[in-house]
Tab-separated table of C-alpha atoms and ligand atoms in Angstrom:
chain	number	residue	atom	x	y	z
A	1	UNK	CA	18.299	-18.686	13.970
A	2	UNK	CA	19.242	-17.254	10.578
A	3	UNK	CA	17.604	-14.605	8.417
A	4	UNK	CA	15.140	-15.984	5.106
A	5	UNK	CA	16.010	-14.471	2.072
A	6	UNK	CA	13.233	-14.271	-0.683
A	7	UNK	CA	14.963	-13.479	-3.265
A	8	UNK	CA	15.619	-14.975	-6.952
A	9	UNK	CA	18.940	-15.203	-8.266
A	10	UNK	CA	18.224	-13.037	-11.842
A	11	UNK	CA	16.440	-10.340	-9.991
A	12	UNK	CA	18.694	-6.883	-9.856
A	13	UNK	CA	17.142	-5.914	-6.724
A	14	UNK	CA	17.842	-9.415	-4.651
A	15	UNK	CA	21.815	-9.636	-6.258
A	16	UNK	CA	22.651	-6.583	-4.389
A	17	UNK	CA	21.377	-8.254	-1.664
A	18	UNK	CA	23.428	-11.483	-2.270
A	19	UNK	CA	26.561	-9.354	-2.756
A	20	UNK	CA	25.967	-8.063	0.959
A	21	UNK	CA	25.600	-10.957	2.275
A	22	UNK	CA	28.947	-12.922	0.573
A	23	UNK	CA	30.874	-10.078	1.201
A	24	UNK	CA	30.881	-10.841	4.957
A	25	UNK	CA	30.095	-14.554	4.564
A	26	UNK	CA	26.691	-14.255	6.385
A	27	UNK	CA	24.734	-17.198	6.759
A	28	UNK	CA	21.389	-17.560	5.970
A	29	UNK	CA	18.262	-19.777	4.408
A	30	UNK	CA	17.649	-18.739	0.691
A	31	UNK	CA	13.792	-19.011	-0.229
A	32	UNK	CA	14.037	-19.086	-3.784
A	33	UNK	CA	11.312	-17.284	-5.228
A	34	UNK	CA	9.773	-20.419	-8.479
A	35	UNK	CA	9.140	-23.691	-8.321
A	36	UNK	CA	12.290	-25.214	-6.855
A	37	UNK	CA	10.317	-23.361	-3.222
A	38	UNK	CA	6.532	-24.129	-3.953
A	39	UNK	CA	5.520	-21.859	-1.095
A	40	UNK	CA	8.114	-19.165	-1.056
A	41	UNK	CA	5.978	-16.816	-3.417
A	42	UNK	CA	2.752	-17.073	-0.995
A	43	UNK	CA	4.927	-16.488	2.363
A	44	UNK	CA	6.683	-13.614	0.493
A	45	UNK	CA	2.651	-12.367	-0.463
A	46	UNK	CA	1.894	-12.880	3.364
A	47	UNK	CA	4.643	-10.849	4.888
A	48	UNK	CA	4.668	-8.445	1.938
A	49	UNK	CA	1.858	-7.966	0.067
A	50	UNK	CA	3.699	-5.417	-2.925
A	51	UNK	CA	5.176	-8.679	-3.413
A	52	UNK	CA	8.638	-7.482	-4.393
A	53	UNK	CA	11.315	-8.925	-3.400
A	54	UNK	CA	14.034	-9.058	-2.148
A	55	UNK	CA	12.448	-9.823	1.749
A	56	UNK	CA	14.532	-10.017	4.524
A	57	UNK	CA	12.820	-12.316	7.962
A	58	UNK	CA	14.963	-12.100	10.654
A	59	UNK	CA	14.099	-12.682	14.438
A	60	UNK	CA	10.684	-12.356	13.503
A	61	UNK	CA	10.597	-9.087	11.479
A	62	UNK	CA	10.103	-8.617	8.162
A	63	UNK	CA	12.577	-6.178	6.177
A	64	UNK	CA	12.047	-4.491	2.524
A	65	UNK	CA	13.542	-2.326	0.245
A	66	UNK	CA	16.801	-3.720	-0.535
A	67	UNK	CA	18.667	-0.656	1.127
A	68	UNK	CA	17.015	-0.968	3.909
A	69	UNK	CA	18.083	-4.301	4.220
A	70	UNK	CA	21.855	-4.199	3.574
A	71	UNK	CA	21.599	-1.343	6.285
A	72	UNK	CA	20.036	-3.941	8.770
A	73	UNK	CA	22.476	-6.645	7.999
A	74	UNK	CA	25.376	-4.461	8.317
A	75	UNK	CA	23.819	-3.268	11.725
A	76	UNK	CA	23.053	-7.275	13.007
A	77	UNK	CA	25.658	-9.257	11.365
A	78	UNK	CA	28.714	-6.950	10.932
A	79	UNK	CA	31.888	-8.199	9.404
A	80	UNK	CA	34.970	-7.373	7.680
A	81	UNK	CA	33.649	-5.644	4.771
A	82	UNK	CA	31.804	-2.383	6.793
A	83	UNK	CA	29.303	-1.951	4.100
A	84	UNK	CA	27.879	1.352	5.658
A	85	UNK	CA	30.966	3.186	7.011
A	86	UNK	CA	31.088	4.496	10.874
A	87	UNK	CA	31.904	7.718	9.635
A	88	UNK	CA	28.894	9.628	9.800
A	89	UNK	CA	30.454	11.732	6.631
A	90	UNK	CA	31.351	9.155	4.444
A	91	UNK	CA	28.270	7.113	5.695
A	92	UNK	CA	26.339	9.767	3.874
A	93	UNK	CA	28.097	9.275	0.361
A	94	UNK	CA	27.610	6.120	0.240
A	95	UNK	CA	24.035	6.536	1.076
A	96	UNK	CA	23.698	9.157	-1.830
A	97	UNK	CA	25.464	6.539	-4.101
A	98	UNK	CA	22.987	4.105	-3.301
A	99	UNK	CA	20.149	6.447	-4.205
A	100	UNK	CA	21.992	7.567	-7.503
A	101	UNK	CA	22.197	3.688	-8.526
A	102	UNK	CA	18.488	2.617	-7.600
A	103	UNK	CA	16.264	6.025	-8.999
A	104	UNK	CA	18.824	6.755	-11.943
A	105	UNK	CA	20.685	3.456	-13.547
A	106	UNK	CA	18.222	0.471	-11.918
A	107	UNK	CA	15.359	2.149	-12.355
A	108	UNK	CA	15.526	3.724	-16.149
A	109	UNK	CA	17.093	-0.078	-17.094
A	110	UNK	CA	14.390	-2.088	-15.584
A	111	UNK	CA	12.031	0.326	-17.779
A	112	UNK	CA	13.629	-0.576	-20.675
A	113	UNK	CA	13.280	-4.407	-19.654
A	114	UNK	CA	9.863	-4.240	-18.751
A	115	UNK	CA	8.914	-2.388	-22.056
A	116	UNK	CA	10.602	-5.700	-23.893
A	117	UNK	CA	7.749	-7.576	-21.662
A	118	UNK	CA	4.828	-5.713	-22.793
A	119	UNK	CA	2.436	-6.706	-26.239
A	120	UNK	CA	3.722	-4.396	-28.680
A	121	UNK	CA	0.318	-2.228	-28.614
A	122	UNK	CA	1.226	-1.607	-25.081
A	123	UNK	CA	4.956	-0.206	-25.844
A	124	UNK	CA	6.128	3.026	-24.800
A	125	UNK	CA	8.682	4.330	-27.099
A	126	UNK	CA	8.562	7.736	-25.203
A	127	UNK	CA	9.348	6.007	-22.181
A	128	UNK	CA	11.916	3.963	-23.230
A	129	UNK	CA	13.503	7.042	-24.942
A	130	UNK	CA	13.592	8.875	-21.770
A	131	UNK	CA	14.988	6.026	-19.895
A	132	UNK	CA	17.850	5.765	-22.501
A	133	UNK	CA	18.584	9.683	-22.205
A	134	UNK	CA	18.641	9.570	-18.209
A	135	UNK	CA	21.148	6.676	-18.569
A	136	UNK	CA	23.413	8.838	-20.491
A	137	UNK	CA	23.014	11.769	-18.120
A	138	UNK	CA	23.801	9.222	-15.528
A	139	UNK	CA	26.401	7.280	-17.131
A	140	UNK	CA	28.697	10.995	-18.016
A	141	UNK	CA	27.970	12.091	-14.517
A	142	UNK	CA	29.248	8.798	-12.535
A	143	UNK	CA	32.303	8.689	-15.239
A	144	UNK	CA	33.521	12.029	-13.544
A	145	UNK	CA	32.537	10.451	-9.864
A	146	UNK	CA	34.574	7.194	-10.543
A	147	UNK	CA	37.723	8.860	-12.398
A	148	UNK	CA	38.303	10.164	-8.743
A	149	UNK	CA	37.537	6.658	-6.964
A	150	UNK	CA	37.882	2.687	-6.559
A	151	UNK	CA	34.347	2.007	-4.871
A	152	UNK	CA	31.643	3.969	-5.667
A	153	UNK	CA	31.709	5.167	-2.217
A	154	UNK	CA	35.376	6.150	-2.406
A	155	UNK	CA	38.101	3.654	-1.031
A	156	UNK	CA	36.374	0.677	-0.095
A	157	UNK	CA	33.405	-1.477	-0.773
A	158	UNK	CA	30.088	-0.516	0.670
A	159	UNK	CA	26.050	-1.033	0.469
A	160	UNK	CA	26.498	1.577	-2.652
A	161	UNK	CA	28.570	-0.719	-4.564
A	162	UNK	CA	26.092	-3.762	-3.755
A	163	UNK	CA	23.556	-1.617	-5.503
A	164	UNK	CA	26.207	-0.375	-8.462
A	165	UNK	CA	26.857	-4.048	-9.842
A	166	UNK	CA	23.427	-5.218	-10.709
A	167	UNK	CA	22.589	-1.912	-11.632
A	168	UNK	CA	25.320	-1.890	-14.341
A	169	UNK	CA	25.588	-5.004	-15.144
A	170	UNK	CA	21.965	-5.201	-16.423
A	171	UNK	CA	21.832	-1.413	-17.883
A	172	UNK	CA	25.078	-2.562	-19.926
A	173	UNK	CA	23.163	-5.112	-21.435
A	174	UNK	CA	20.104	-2.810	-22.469
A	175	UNK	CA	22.316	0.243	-22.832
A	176	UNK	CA	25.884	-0.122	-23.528
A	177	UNK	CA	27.982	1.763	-21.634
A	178	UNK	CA	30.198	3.660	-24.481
A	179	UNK	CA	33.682	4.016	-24.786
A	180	UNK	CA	33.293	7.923	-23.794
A	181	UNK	CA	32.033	6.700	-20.291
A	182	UNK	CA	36.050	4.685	-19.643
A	183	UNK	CA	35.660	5.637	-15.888
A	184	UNK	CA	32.363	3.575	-15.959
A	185	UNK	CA	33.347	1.090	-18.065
A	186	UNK	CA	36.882	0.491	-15.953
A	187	UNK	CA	34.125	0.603	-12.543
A	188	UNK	CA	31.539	-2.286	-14.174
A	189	UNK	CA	34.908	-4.518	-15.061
A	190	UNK	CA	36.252	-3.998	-11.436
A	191	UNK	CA	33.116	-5.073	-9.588
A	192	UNK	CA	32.256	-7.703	-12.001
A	193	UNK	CA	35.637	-9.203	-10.641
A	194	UNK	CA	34.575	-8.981	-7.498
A	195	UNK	CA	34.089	-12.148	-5.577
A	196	UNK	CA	30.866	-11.343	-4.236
A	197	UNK	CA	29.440	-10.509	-7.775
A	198	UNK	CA	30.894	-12.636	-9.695
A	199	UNK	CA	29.197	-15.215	-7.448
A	200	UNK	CA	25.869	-13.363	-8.229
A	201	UNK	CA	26.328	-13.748	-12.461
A	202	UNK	CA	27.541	-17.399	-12.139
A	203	UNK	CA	24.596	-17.787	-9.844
A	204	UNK	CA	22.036	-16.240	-12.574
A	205	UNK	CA	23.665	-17.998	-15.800
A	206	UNK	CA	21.148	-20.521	-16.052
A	207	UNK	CA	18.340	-17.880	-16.284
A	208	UNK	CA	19.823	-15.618	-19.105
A	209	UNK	CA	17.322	-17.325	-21.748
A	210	UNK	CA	14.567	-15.429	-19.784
A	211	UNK	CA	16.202	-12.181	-19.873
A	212	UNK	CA	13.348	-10.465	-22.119
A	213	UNK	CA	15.210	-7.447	-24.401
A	214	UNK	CA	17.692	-11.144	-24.436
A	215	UNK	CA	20.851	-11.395	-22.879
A	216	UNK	CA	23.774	-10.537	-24.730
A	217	UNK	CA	26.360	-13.104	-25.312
A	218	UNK	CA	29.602	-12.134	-23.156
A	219	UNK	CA	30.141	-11.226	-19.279
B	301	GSH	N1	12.729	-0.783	-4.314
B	301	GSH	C1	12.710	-2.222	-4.228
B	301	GSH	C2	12.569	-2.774	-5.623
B	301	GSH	C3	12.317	-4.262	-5.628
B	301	GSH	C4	11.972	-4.782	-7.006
B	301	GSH	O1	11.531	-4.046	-7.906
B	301	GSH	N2	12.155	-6.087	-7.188
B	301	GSH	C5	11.813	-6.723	-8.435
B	301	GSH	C6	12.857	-7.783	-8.760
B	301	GSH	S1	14.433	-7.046	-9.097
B	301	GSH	C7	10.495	-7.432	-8.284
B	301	GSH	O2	10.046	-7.686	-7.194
B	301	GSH	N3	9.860	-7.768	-9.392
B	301	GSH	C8	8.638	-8.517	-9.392
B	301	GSH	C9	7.434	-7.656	-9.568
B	301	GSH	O3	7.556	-6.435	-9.719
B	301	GSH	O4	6.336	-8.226	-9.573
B	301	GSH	C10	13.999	-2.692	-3.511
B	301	GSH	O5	14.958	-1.913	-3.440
B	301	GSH	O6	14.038	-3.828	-3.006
């Protein structure tokens, strides 16, 4: 039986997801979360009732938090692309990558989006400055990191580069990444020719009217 994905194809969180699972060609049944899959949202709601998504079923279980599970699909359905290495070592950097990209590039970009979202009564310009200055911090400190590297984890692709390509490609968009940050710049260009995340844009073109601060036209 293959593992349900909830997931929807513009959503930061589910791509890095997606990019897991076409790395190693893993098969599965993709509950789109909208009206193409009327019932998706209100199973999501039942097994998960933060309703976030990405979800994960598989054999029965319910998984969440999109680390959590890339970790469980690297564990169940291995393949060619180890996206959490055996080394315990260099498992750990790639861990702390994957922490760096969620709480410090996802997170302050998504705050930025969902400011775009709100009446403008309900704006936080404080906020939204804050989230801008912690993407700088973020954006000088991995251009030092990737000057040294290929994959955010070091030599090869990993869970921390699944959650480094939605997390730049979005934060681009609502924060360009300058031309002091070429390390980061050079890293955003390499993953977006990826195969696995190129698949992820093409897959989210159709939705880039929706993208609320609006979607800029190139990538
Ligand atoms: N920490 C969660 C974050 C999940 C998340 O924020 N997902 C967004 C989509 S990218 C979502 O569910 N948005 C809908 C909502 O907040 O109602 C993870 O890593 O999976």
């Amino acid at each position: 039986m293959k593992p349900s994905l909830f997931a929807h194809p513009f959503a930061s969180y589910c791509q890095k997801v997606l990019i897991a699972l076409y790395e190693n060609g893993t098969h599965f049944i993709y509950r789109t979360i909208g009206p193409e899959d009327p019932t998706a949202m209100s199973e999501l709601t039942a097994l998960w009732p933060l309703k976030k998504f990405p979800v994960l079923l598989d054999a029965g279980q319910t998984y969440v938090e999109s680390s959590i599970i890339i970790e469980h699909l690297a564990g169940r359905y291995p393949g060619a692309v180890q996206l959490i290495p055996m080394d315990p070592k260099r498992a750990l950097e790639v861990r702390m990558m994957d922490r760096f990209f969620d709480n410090y590039v996802m997170t302050p970009m998504q705050r930025i989006v969902a400011d775009s979202l709100r009446e403008a009564a309900d704006r936080d310009p404080l906020g939204v400055r804050e989230a801008r200055s912690t993407l700088d911090s973020a954006y000088g400190w991995l251009d030092g990191v990737m000057a040294k590297r290929t994959w955010a984890g070091g030599d090869d692709f990993s869970l921390a580069d699944c959650a480094a390509a939605p997390s730049l490609f979005y934060s681009d968009w609502v924060h360009e990444i300058r031309d002091e940050f070429p390390h980061v710049r050079a890293f955003r260009r390499r993953l977006l020719a990826r195969p696995s995340v190129a698949r992820t844009v093409d897959e989210a073109r159709p939705y880039r009217q929706f993208f609320p601060p609006g979607a800029p036209d190139r990538d």
